[in-house]
CSV table of C-alpha atoms in Angstrom, one decimal:
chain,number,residue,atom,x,y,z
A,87,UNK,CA,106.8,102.2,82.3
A,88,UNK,CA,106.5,103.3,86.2
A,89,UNK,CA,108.7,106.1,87.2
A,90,UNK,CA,109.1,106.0,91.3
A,91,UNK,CA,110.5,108.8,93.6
A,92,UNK,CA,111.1,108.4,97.7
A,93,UNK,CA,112.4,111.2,100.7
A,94,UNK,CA,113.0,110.3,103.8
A,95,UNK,CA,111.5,111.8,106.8
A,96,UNK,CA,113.6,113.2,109.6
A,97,UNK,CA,114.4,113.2,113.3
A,98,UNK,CA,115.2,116.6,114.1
A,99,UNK,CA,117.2,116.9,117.5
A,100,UNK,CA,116.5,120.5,118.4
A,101,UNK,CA,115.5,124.0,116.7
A,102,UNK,CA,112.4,122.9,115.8
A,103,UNK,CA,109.7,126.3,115.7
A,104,UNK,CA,112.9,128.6,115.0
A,105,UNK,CA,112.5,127.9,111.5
A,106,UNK,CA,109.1,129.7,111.3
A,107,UNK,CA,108.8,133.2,109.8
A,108,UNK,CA,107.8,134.8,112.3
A,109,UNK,CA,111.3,133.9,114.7
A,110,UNK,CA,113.4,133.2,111.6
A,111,UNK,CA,112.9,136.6,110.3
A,112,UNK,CA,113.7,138.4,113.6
A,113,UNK,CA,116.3,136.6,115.4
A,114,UNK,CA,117.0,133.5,113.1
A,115,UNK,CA,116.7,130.3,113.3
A,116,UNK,CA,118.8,126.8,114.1
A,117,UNK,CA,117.9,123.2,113.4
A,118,UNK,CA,120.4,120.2,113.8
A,119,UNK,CA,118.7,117.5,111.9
A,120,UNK,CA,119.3,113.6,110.5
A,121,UNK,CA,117.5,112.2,107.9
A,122,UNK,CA,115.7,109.0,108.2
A,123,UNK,CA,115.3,105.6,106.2
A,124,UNK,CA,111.0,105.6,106.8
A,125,UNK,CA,110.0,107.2,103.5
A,126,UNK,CA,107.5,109.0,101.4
A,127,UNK,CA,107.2,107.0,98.3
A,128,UNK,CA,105.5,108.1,94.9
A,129,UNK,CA,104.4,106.1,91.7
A,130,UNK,CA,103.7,108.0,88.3
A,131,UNK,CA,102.3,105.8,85.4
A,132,UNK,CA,100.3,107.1,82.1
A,133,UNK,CA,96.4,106.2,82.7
A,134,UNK,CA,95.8,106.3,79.1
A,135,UNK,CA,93.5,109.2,79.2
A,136,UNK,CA,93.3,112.6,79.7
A,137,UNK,CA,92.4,112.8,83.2
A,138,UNK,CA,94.2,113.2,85.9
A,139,UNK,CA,93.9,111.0,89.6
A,140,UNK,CA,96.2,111.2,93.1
A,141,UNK,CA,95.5,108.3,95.3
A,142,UNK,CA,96.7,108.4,98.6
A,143,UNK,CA,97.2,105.2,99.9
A,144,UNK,CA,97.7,106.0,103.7
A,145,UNK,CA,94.5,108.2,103.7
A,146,UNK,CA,92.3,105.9,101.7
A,147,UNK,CA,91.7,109.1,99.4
A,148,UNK,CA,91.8,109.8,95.9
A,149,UNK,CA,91.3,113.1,93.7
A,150,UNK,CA,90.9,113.2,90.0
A,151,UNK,CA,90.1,116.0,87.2
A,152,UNK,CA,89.2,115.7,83.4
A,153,UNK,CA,92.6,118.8,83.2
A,154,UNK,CA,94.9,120.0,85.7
A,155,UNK,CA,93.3,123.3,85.8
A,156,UNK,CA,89.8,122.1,87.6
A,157,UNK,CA,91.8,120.7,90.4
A,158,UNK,CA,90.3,122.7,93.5
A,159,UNK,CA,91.7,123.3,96.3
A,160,UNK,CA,89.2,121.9,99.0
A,161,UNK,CA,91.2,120.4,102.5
A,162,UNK,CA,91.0,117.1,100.1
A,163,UNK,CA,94.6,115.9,99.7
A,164,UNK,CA,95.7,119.8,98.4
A,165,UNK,CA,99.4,119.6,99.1
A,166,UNK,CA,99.4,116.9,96.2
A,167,UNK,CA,97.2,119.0,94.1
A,168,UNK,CA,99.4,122.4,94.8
A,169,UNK,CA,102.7,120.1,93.7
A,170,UNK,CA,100.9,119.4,90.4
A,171,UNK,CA,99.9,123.0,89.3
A,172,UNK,CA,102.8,124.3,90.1
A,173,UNK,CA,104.8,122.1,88.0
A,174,UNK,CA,101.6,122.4,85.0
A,175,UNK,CA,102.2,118.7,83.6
A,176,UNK,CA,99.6,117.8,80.7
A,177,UNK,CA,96.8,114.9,82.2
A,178,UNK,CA,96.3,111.7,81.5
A,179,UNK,CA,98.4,110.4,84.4
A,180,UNK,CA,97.9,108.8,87.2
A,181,UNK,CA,100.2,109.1,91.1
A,182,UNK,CA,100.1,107.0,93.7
A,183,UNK,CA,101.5,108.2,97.3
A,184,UNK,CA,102.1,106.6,100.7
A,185,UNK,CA,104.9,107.2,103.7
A,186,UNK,CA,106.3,104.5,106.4
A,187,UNK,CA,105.9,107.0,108.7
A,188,UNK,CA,102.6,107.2,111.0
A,189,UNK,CA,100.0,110.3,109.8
A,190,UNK,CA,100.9,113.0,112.6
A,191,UNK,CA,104.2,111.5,113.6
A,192,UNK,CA,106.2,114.6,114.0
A,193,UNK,CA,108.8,113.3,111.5
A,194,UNK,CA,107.8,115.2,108.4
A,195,UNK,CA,106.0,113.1,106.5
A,196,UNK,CA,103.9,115.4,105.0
A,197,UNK,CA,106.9,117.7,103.7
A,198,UNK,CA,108.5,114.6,102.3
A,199,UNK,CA,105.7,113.3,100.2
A,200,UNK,CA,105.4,117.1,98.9
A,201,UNK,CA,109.6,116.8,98.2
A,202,UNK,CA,108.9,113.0,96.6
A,203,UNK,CA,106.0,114.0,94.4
A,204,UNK,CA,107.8,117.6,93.3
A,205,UNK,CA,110.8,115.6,92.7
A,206,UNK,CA,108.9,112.8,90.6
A,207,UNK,CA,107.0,115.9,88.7
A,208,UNK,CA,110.2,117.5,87.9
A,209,UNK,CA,111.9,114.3,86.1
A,210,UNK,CA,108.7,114.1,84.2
A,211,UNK,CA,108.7,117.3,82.7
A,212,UNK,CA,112.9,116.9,81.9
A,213,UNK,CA,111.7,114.3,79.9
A,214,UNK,CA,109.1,115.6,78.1
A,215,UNK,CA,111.0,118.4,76.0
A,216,UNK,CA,112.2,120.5,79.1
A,217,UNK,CA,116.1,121.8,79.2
A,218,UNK,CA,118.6,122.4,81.7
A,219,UNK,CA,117.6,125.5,82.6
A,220,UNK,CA,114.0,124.1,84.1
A,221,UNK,CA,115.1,120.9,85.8
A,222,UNK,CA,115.3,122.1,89.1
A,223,UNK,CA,117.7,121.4,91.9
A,224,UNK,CA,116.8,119.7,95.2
A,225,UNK,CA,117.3,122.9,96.8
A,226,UNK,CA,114.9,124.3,94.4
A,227,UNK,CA,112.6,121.4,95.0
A,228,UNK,CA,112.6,122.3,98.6
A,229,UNK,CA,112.1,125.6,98.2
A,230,UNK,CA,109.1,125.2,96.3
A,231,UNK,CA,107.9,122.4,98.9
A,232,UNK,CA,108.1,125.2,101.3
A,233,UNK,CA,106.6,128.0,99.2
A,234,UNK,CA,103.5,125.6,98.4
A,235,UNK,CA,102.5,124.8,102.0
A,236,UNK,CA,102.9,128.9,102.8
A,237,UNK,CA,100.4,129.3,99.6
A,238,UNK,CA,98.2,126.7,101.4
A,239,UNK,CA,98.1,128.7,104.5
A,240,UNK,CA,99.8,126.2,105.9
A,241,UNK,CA,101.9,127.3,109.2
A,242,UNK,CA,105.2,125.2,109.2
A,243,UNK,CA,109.1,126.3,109.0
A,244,UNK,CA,111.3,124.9,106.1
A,245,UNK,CA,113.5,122.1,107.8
A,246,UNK,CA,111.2,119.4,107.3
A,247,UNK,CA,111.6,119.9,103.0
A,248,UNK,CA,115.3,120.7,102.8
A,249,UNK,CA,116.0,117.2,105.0
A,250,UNK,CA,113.7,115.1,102.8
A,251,UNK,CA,115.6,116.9,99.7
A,252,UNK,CA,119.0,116.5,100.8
A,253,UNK,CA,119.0,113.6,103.1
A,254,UNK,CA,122.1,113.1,106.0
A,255,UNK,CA,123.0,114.9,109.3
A,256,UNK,CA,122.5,118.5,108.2
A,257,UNK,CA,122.9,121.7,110.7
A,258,UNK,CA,120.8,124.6,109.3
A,259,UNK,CA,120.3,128.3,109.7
A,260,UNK,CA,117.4,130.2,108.5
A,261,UNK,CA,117.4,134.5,107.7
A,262,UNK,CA,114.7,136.7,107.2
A,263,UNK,CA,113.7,136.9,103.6
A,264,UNK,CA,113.3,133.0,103.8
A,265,UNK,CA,117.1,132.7,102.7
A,266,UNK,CA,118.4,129.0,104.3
A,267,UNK,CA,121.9,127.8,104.8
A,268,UNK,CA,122.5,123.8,105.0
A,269,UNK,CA,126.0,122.5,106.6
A,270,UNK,CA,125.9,119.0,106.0
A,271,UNK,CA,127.4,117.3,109.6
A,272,UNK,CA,130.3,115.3,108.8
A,273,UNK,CA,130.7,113.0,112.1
A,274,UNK,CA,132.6,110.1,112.5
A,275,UNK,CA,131.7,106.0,112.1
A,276,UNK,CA,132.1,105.6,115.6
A,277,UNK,CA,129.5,108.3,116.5
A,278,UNK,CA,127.3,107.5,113.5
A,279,UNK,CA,127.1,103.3,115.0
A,280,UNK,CA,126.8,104.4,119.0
A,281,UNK,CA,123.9,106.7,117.6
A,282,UNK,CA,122.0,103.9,115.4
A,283,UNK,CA,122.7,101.6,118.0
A,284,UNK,CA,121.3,103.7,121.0
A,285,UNK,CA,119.2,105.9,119.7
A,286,UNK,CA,115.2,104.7,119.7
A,287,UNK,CA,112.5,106.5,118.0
A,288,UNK,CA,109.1,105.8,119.5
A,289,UNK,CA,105.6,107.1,118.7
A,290,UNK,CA,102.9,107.6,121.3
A,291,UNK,CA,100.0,107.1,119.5
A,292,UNK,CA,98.8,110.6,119.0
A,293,UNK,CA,98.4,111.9,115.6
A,294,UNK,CA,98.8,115.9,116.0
A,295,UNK,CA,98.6,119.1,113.6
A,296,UNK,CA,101.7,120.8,113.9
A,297,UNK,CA,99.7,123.7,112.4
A,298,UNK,CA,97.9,124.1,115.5
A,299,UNK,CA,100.8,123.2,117.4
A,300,UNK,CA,102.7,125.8,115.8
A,301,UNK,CA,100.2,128.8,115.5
A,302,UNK,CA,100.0,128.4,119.1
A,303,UNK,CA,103.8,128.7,120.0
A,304,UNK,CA,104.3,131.6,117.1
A,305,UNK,CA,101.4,133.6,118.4
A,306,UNK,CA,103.0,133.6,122.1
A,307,UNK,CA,106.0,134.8,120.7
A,308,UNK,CA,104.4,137.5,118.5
A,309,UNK,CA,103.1,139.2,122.0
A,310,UNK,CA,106.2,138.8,123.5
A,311,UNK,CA,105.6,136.3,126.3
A,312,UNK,CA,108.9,136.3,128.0
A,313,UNK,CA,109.0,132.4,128.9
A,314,UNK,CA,108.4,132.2,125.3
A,315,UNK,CA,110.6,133.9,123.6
A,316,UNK,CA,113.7,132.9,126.1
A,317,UNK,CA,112.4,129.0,125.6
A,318,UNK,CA,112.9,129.8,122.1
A,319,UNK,CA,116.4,131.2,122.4
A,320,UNK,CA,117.1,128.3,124.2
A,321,UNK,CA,115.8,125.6,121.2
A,322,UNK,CA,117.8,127.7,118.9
A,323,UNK,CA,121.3,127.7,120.9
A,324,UNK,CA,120.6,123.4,121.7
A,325,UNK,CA,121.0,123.1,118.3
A,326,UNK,CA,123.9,125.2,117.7
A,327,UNK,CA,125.8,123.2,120.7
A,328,UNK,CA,124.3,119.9,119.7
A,329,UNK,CA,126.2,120.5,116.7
A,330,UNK,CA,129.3,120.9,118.3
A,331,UNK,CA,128.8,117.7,120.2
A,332,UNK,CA,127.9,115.2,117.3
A,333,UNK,CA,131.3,117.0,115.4
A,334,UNK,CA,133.0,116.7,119.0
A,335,UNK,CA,131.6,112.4,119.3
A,336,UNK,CA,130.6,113.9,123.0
A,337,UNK,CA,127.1,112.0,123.3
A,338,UNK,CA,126.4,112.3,126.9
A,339,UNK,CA,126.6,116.5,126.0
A,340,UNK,CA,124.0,115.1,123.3
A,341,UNK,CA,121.7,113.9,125.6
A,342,UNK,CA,121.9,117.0,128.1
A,343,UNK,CA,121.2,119.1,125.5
A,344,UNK,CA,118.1,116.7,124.3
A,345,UNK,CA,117.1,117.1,127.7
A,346,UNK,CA,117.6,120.7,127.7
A,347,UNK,CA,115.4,120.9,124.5
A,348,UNK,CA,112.5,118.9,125.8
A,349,UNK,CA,112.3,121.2,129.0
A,350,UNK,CA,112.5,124.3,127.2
A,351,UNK,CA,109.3,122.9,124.6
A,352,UNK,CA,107.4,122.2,127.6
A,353,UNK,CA,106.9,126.0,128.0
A,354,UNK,CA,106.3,127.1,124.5
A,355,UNK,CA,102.6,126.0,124.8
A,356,UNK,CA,100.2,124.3,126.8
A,357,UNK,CA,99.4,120.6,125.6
A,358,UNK,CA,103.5,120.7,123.4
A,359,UNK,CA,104.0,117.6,126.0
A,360,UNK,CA,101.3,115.6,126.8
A,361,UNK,CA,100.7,113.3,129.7
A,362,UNK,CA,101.3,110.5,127.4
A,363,UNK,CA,104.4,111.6,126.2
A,364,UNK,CA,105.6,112.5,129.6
A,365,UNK,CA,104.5,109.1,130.6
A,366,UNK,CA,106.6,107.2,127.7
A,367,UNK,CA,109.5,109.9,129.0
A,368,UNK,CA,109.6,108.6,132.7
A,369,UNK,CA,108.8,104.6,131.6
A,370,UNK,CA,112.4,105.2,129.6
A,371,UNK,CA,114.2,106.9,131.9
A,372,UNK,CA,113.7,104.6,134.6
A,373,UNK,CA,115.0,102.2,132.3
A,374,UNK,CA,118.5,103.9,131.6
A,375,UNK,CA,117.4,106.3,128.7
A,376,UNK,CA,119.7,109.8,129.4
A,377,UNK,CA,118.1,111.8,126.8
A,378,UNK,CA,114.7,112.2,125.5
A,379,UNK,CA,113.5,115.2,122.7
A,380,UNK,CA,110.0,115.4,121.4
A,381,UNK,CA,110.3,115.3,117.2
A,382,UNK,CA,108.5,118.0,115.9
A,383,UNK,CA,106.2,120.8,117.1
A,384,UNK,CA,105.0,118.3,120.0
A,385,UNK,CA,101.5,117.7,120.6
A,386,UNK,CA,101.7,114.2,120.1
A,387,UNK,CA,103.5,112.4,117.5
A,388,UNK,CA,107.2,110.5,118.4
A,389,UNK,CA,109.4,111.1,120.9
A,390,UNK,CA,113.5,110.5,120.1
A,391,UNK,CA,115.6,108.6,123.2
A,392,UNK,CA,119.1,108.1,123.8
A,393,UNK,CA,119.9,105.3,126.1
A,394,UNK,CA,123.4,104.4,128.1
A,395,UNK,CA,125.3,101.7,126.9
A,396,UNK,CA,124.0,98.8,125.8
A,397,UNK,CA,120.2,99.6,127.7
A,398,UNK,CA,118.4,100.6,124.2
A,399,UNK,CA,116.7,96.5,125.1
A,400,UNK,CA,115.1,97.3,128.3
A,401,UNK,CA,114.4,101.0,127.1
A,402,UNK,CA,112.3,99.6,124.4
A,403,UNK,CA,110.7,97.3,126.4
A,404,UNK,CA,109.6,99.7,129.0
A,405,UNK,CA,108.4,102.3,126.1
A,406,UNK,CA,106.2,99.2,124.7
A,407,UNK,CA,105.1,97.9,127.9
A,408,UNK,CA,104.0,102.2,128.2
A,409,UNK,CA,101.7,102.0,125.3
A,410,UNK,CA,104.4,103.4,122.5
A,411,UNK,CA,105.3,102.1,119.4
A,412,UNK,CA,109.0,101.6,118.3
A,413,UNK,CA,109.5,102.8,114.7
A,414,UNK,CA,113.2,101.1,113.7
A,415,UNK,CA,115.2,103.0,111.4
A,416,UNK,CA,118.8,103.8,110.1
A,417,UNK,CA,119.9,107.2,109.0
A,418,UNK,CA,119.4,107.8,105.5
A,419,UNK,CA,122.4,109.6,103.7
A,420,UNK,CA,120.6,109.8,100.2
A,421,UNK,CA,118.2,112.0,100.2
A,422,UNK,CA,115.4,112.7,97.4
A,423,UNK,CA,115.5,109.4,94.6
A,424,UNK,CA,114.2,109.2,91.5
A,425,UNK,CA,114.0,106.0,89.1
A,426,UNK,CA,112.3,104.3,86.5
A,427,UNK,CA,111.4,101.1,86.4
A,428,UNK,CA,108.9,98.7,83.6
């Protein structure tokens, strides 16, 4: 018997950065966020012996130990290897992990196959003698998604684990102490199809470290440079009004406000937008795009664009014809799976 898990990754259309301790825990933070159908997937079978192996199937790279306990941290795969301690399964197993989603896309793929692999770990364990009160939750599965990467040294918010967890249009706040607050966005069908239907998610071919990206931004803020710390004020109200306009169906508010968001990242760091992505930016909107966001800390990765009616064709050409790639997706509503299968 295979058991399988999947999360999906995430488009997240403003707040990114205001999740990070450092802002969260003095001013709080915003994110409005959908989750997306271009998912981590994880594949747990019994190897028969007492070791333990995790392949990576994107990376090309596999780690394996005669017990749990030798499994070193060493820049080799260690999210994967943190997700198994924590959860101190007995060996002889073997995981297998890939995502959809490009290495360095911007789209949390990294959180998600931490979320996918926790969540896959955690059904294991109900299985094998555990009760109710240690099966954990998916908020708890986030949670410790989030507390794992910290442990790693890892500088990253928590959005990125609570939308692989939970899945859907969610608008979150975060507090100091790391507490989190999730309102799932309840719009309507006819804002959910223009959005699928107009909306184009495009990657510019530039794998980046939102570590980097992030220490950067965080350690500006930490002096108190003025433009900053207003630019990120400004991400944090875009998402509380982009909120208001998905609940409100107003879509060419949306795309102001995506607008907004990408003009106010440009001055968090040098190098958040680069040439290329600037360049995919002004190939779309001389094409009838009328909103464009950078997805994630920037630095590379995708790029989200909302075009006018019906222009998402020539749009996409343009973006192509730019050098970008067009990752199609729908919005995923489900959120962290598990299954089993023979």
């Amino acid at each position: 018997m295979t058991v399988r898990s999947r999360a999906p990754t995430r488009i997240d259309f403003a707040g990114g950065t205001t999740d990070l301790g450092a802002f969260r825990d003095k001013e709080g933070g915003a994110v409005m966020s959908a989750a997306i159908d271009r998912f981590a997937y994880c594949s747990l079978r019994s190897s028969g012996e007492g070791a333990f192996r995790i392949i990576s199937q994107d990376l090309e790279e596999f780690v394996e130990a005669a017990d749990i306990k030798e499994l070193e941290f060493d820049g080799n795969l260690d999210l994967l290897k943190a997700a198994v301690k924590a959860l101190a399964l007995p060996g002889g197993l073997e995981i297998a992990v890939r995502c959809d989603a490009p290495p360095g896309s911007g789209i949390g793929s990294s959180a998600s196959v931490g979320v996918a692999l926790l969540g896959l770990l955690n059904w294991l364990r109900s299985q094998q003698g555990g009760t109710r009160d240690t099966f954990m939750s998916r908020f708890e599965l986030a949670e410790l998604a989030c507390e794992l990467e910290a442990e790693l040294g890892i500088v990253g918010g928590k959005q990125d684990q609570y939308a692989a967890a939970l899945g859907g249009f969610n608008y979150m706040e975060f507090y100091s102490g790391g507490r989190v607050a999730v309102e799932p966005v309840h719009i309507s069908p006819t804002t959910l199809c223009e959005l699928q239907k107009h909306l184009l998610l495009c990657y510019s071919g530039q794998s980046r470290l939102s570590g980097d990206t992030n220490d950067r931004m965080i350690s500006a803020y930490e002096r108190g440079e003025p433009v900053v710390c207003e630019a990120l004020r400004t991400v944090k109200r875009v998402a509380q009004d982009m909120y208001r306009a998905l609940l409100a169906g107003n879509l060419l508010w949306f795309a102001e406000l995506m607008n907004e968001e990408w003009e106010a990242r440009e001055k968090l760091a040098p190098g958040v937008v680069t040439d290329k992505l600037r360049e995919l930016r002004e190939a779309a909107m001389a094409e009838g795009a009328i909103g464009c966001k950078v997805c994630g800390a920037g630095g590379g990765g995708c790029m989200v664009i909302l075009c006018e009616s019906d222009a998402e064709a020539q749009v996409r050409r343009a973006l192509e014809a730019a050098g970008g790639r067009i990752l199609d997706f729908a919005f995923d509503t489900q959120g962290l799976l598990v299954w089993e299968t023979p």
